[in-house]
Coordinates of C-alpha atoms in Angstrom, one line a residue:
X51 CA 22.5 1.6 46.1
X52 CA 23.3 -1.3 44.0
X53 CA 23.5 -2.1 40.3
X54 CA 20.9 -0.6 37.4
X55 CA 18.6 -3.1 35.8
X56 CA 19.7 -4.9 32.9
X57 CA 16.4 -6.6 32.5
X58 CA 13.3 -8.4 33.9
X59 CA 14.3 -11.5 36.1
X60 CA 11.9 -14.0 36.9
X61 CA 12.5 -14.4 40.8
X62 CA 9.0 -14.2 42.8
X63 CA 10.2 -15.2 46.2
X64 CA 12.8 -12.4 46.1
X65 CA 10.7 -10.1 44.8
X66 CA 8.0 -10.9 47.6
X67 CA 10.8 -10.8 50.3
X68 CA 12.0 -7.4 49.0
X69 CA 8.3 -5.8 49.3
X70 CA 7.8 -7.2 53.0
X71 CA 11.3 -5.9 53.9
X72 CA 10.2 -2.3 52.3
X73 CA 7.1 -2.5 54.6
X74 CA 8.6 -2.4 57.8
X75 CA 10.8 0.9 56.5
X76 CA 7.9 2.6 55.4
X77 CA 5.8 1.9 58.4
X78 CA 8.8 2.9 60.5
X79 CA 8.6 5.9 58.2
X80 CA 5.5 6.7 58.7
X81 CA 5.3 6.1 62.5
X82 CA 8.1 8.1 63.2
X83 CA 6.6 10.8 61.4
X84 CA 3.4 10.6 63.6
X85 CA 5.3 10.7 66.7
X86 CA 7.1 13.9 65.2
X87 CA 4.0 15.8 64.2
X88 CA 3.1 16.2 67.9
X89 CA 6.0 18.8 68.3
X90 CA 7.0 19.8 65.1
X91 CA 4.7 21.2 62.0
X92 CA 4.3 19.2 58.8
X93 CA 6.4 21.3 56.1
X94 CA 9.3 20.7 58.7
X95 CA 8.9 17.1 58.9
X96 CA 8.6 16.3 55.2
X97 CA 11.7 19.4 55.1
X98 CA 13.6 16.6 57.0
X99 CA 12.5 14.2 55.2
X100 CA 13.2 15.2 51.7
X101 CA 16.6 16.7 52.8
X102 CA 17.7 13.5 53.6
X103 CA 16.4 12.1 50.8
X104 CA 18.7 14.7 48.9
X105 CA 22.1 13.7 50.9
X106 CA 21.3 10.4 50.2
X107 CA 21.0 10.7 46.6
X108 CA 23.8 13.1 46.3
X109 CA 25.8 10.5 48.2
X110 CA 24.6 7.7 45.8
X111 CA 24.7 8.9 42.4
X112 CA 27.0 12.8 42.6
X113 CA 30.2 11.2 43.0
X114 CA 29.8 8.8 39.9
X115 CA 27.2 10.7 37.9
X116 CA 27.3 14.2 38.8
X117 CA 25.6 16.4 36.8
X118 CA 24.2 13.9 34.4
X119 CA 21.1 13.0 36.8
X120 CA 20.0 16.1 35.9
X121 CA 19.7 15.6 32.2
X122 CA 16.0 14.7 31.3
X123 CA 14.6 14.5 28.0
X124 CA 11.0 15.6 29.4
X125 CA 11.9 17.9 32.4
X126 CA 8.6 19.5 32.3
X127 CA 7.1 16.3 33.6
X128 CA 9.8 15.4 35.9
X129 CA 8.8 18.8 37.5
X130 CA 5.3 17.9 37.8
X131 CA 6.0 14.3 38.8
X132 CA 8.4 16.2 41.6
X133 CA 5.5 18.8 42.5
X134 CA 3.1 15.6 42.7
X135 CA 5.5 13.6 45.4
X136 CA 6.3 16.6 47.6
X137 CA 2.5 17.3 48.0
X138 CA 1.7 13.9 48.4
X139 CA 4.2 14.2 51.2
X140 CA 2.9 16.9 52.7
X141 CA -0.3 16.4 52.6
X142 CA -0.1 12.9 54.2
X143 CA 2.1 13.9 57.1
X144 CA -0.3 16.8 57.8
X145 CA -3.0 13.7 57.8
X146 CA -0.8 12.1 61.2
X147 CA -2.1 14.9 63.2
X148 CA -5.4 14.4 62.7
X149 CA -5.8 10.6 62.2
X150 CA -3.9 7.5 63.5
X151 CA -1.5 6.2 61.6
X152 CA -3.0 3.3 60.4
X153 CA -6.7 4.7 59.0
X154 CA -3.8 7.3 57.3
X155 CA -2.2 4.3 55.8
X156 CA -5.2 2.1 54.8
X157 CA -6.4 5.5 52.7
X158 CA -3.9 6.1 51.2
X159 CA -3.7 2.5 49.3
X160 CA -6.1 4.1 47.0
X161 CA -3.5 5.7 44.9
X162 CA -3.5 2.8 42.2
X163 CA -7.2 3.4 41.9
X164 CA -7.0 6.5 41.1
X165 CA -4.3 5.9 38.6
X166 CA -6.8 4.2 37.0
X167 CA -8.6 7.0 36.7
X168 CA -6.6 9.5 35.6
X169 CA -5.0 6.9 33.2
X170 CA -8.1 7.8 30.5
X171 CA -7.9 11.0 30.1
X172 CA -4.2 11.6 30.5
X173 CA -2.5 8.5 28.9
X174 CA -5.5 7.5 26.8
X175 CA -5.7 3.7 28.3
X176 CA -8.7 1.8 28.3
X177 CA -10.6 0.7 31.5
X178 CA -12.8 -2.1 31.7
X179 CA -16.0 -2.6 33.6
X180 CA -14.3 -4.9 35.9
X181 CA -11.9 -2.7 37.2
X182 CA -14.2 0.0 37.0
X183 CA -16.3 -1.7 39.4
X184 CA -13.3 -2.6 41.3
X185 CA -12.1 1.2 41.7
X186 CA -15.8 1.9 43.0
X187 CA -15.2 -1.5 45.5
X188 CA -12.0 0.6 46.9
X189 CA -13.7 4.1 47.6
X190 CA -16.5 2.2 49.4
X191 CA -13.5 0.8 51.4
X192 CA -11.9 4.5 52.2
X193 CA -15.7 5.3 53.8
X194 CA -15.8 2.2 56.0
X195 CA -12.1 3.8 56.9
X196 CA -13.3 7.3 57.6
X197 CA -17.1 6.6 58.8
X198 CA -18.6 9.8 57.3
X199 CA -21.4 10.8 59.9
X200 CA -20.1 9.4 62.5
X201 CA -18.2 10.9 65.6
X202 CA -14.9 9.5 63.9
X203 CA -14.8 11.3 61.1
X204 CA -13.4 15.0 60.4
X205 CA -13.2 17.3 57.6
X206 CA -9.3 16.7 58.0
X207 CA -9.4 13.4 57.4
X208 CA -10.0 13.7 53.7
X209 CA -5.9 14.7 53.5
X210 CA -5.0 11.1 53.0
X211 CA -7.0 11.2 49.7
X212 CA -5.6 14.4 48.7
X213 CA -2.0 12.9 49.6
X214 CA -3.2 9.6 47.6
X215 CA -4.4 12.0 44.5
X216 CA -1.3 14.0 44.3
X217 CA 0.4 10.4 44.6
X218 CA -1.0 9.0 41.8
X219 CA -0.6 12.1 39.5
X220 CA 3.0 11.3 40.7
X221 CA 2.4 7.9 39.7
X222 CA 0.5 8.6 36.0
X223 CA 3.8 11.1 35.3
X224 CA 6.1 8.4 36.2
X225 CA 4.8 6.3 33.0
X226 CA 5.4 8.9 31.1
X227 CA 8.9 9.5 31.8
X228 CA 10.1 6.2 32.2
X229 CA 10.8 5.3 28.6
X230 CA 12.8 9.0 28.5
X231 CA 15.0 9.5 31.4
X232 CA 17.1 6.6 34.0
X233 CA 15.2 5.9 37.2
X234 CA 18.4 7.5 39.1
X235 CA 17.8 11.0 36.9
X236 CA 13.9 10.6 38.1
X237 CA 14.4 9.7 41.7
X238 CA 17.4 13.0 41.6
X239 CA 14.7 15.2 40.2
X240 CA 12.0 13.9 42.7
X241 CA 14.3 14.9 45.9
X242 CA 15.7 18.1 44.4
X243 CA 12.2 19.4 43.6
X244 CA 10.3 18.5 46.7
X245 CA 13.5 20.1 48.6
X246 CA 13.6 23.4 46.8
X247 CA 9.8 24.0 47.5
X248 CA 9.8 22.4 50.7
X249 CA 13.1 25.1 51.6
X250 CA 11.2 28.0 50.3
X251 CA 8.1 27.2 52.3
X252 CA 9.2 26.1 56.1
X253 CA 11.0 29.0 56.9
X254 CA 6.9 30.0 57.7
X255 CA 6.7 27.7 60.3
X256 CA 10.0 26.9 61.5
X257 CA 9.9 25.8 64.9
X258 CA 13.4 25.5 66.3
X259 CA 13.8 21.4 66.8
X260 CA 16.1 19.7 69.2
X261 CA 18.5 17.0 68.8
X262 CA 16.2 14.2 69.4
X263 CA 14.0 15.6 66.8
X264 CA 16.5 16.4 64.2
X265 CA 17.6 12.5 64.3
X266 CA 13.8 11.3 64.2
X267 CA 13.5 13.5 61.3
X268 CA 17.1 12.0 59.6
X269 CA 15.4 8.8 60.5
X270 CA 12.2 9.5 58.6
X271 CA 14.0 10.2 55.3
X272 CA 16.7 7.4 56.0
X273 CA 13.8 4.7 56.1
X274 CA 11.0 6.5 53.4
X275 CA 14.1 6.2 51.1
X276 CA 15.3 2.8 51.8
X277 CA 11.7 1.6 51.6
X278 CA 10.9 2.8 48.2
X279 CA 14.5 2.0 46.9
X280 CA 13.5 -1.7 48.1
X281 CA 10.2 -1.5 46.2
X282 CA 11.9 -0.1 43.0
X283 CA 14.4 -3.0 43.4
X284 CA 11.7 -5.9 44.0
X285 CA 9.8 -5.0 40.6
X286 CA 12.8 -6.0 39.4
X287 CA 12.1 -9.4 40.1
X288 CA 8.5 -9.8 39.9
X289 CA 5.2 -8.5 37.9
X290 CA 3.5 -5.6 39.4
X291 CA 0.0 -7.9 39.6
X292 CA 2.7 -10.1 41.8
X293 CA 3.7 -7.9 44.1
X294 CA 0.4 -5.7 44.6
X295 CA -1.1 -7.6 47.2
X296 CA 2.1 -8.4 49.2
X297 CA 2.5 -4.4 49.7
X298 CA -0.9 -4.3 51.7
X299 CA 1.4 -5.9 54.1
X300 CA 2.2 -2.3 55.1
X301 CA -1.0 -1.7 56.6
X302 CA -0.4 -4.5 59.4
X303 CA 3.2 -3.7 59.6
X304 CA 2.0 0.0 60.3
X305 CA -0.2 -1.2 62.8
X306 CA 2.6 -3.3 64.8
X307 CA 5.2 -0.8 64.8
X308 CA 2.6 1.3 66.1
X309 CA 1.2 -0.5 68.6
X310 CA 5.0 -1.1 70.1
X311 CA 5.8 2.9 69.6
X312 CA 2.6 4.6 70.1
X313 CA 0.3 1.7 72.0
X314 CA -2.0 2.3 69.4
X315 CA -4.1 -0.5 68.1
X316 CA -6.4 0.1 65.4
X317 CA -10.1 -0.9 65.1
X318 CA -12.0 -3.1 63.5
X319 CA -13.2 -0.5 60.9
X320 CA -10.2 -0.1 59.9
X321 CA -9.0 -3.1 59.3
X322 CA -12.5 -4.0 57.2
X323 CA -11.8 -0.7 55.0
X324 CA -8.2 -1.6 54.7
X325 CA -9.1 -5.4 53.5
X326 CA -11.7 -3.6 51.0
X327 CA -9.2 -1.5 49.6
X328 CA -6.6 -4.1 49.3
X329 CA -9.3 -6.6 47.8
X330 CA -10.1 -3.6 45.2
X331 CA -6.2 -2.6 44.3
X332 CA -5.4 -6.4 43.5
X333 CA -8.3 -7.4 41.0
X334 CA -7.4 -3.7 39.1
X335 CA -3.9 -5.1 39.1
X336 CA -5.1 -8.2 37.8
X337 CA -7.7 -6.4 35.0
X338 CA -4.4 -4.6 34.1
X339 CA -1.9 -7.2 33.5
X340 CA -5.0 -8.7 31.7
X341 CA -5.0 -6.2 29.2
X342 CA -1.4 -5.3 28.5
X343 CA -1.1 -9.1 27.8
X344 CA -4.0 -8.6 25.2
X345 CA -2.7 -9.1 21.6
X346 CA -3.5 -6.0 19.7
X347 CA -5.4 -5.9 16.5
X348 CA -3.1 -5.0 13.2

């Protein structure tokens, strides 16, 4: 799955092209999974998913690292930052049988503001007005998504932001370990995790699938992983205040792949909400790259 980083390389356009190729994965994730979660229950789909994931690794890293992956200097927080992902996963795969892919998407494009959040109290950064405004901007977005009051909203439709919370815990833990363990020894833990409580969990609601369904759900792990390994690789290439507002692309990719799969098409509330959101994420992005650029005082 290609070479470890040796160090930051300047190379925008790749990194830009690297982050639109990831889109279409992840929207073919994510639409596959919403065509699956008419048949099959949630736990089983992200089961699929994560076991996949698992092979995948194995098959990446076991034969040359073997047991090493597993050798974390902070495994208390790879735990947590594993517990974080599998919920995210399952919560936002239970969110595809209640709301169309794309509102599911757009919502969940909130995780870096509440990284921002959770980034005072738990990693004791500073947060400016600007980006606090900002992170306000973005939740006024996820209502124009959801439409509280009106006839298109449901309780379940606040499981996007739940799947976006546990994300960004994910996210916030993921800082933490970085400096500590190798990004193959986080992304092991991440699919060994998620598998082990996602194993112990859908034997509850196993629903016996068929063949068609078992390669949909090798599908959904097959592109979830390629998309993210694509995202890890791009931010190789390019600053994160870069590369944030190409990833929105994933929102309109979603809603293509969608419409050719599912003959959805998505409204225009939606598509306000989503550009809200986005418009929010990127000037945070911006605020941040602002202040870790800030000399500090001696």
């Amino acid at each position: 799955m290609g070479q470890p980083a040796t160090g930051h390389q300047e190379r925008p356009g790749r990194g830009i092209l690297l982050v639109l190729l990831s889109t279409l994965f992840l929207a073919s994730s994510d639409v596959a999974a919403k065509h699956l979660s008419a048949s099959l229950p949630a736990l089983q789909i992200a089961w699929m998913r994560y076991a996949t994931f698992t092979l995948i690794m194995i098959s990446a890293f076991g034969a040359t690292r073997g047991a090493l992956t597993l050798r974390s200097r902070r495994p208390g927080l790879q735990l947590l930052r594993g517990l974080g992902m599998v919920g995210s996963a399952i919560l936002f795969i239970s969110s595809l049988g209640i709301l169309p892919v794309a509102d599911a998407t757009a919502i969940s494009f909130i995780s870096p503001i509440l990284v921002t959040g959770l980034s005072v109290p738990l990693l004791g950064e500073r947060v400016g007005p600007r980006a606090w405004a900002a992170a306000f901007l973005g939740f006024a977005g996820v209502l124009v998504v959801l439409r509280p009051g009106q006839g298109a909203f449901q309780l379940g439709a606040v499981l996007p932001v739940l799947a976006a919370l546990c994300w960004a815990c994910a996210l916030v833990a993921t800082r933490r370990v970085a400096a500590d363990d190798s990004a193959q020894t986080t992304m092991t833990y991440s699919a060994l995790v998620g598998l082990v409580i996602l194993t112990l969990l859908v034997p509850l609601v196993w629903t016996p699938p068929g063949a068609a369904q078992v390669l949909t759900g090798a599908f959904i792990g097959f592109a979830s992983t390629t998309g993210h390994w694509l995202v890890a690789q791009a931010y190789r290439f390019a600053d994160a205040s870069r590369l944030a507002p190409i990833s929105f692309a994933q929102i309109a990719a979603v809603s293509v792949v969608a419409y050719l799969v599912l003959g959805a098409v998505p409204d225009v509330w939606t598509w306000a909400g989503a550009g809200i959101i986005a418009g929010s994420a990127v000037v945070m992005a911006r605020e941040g790259r602002r202040a870790t650029s800030r000399p500090t005082a001696s």
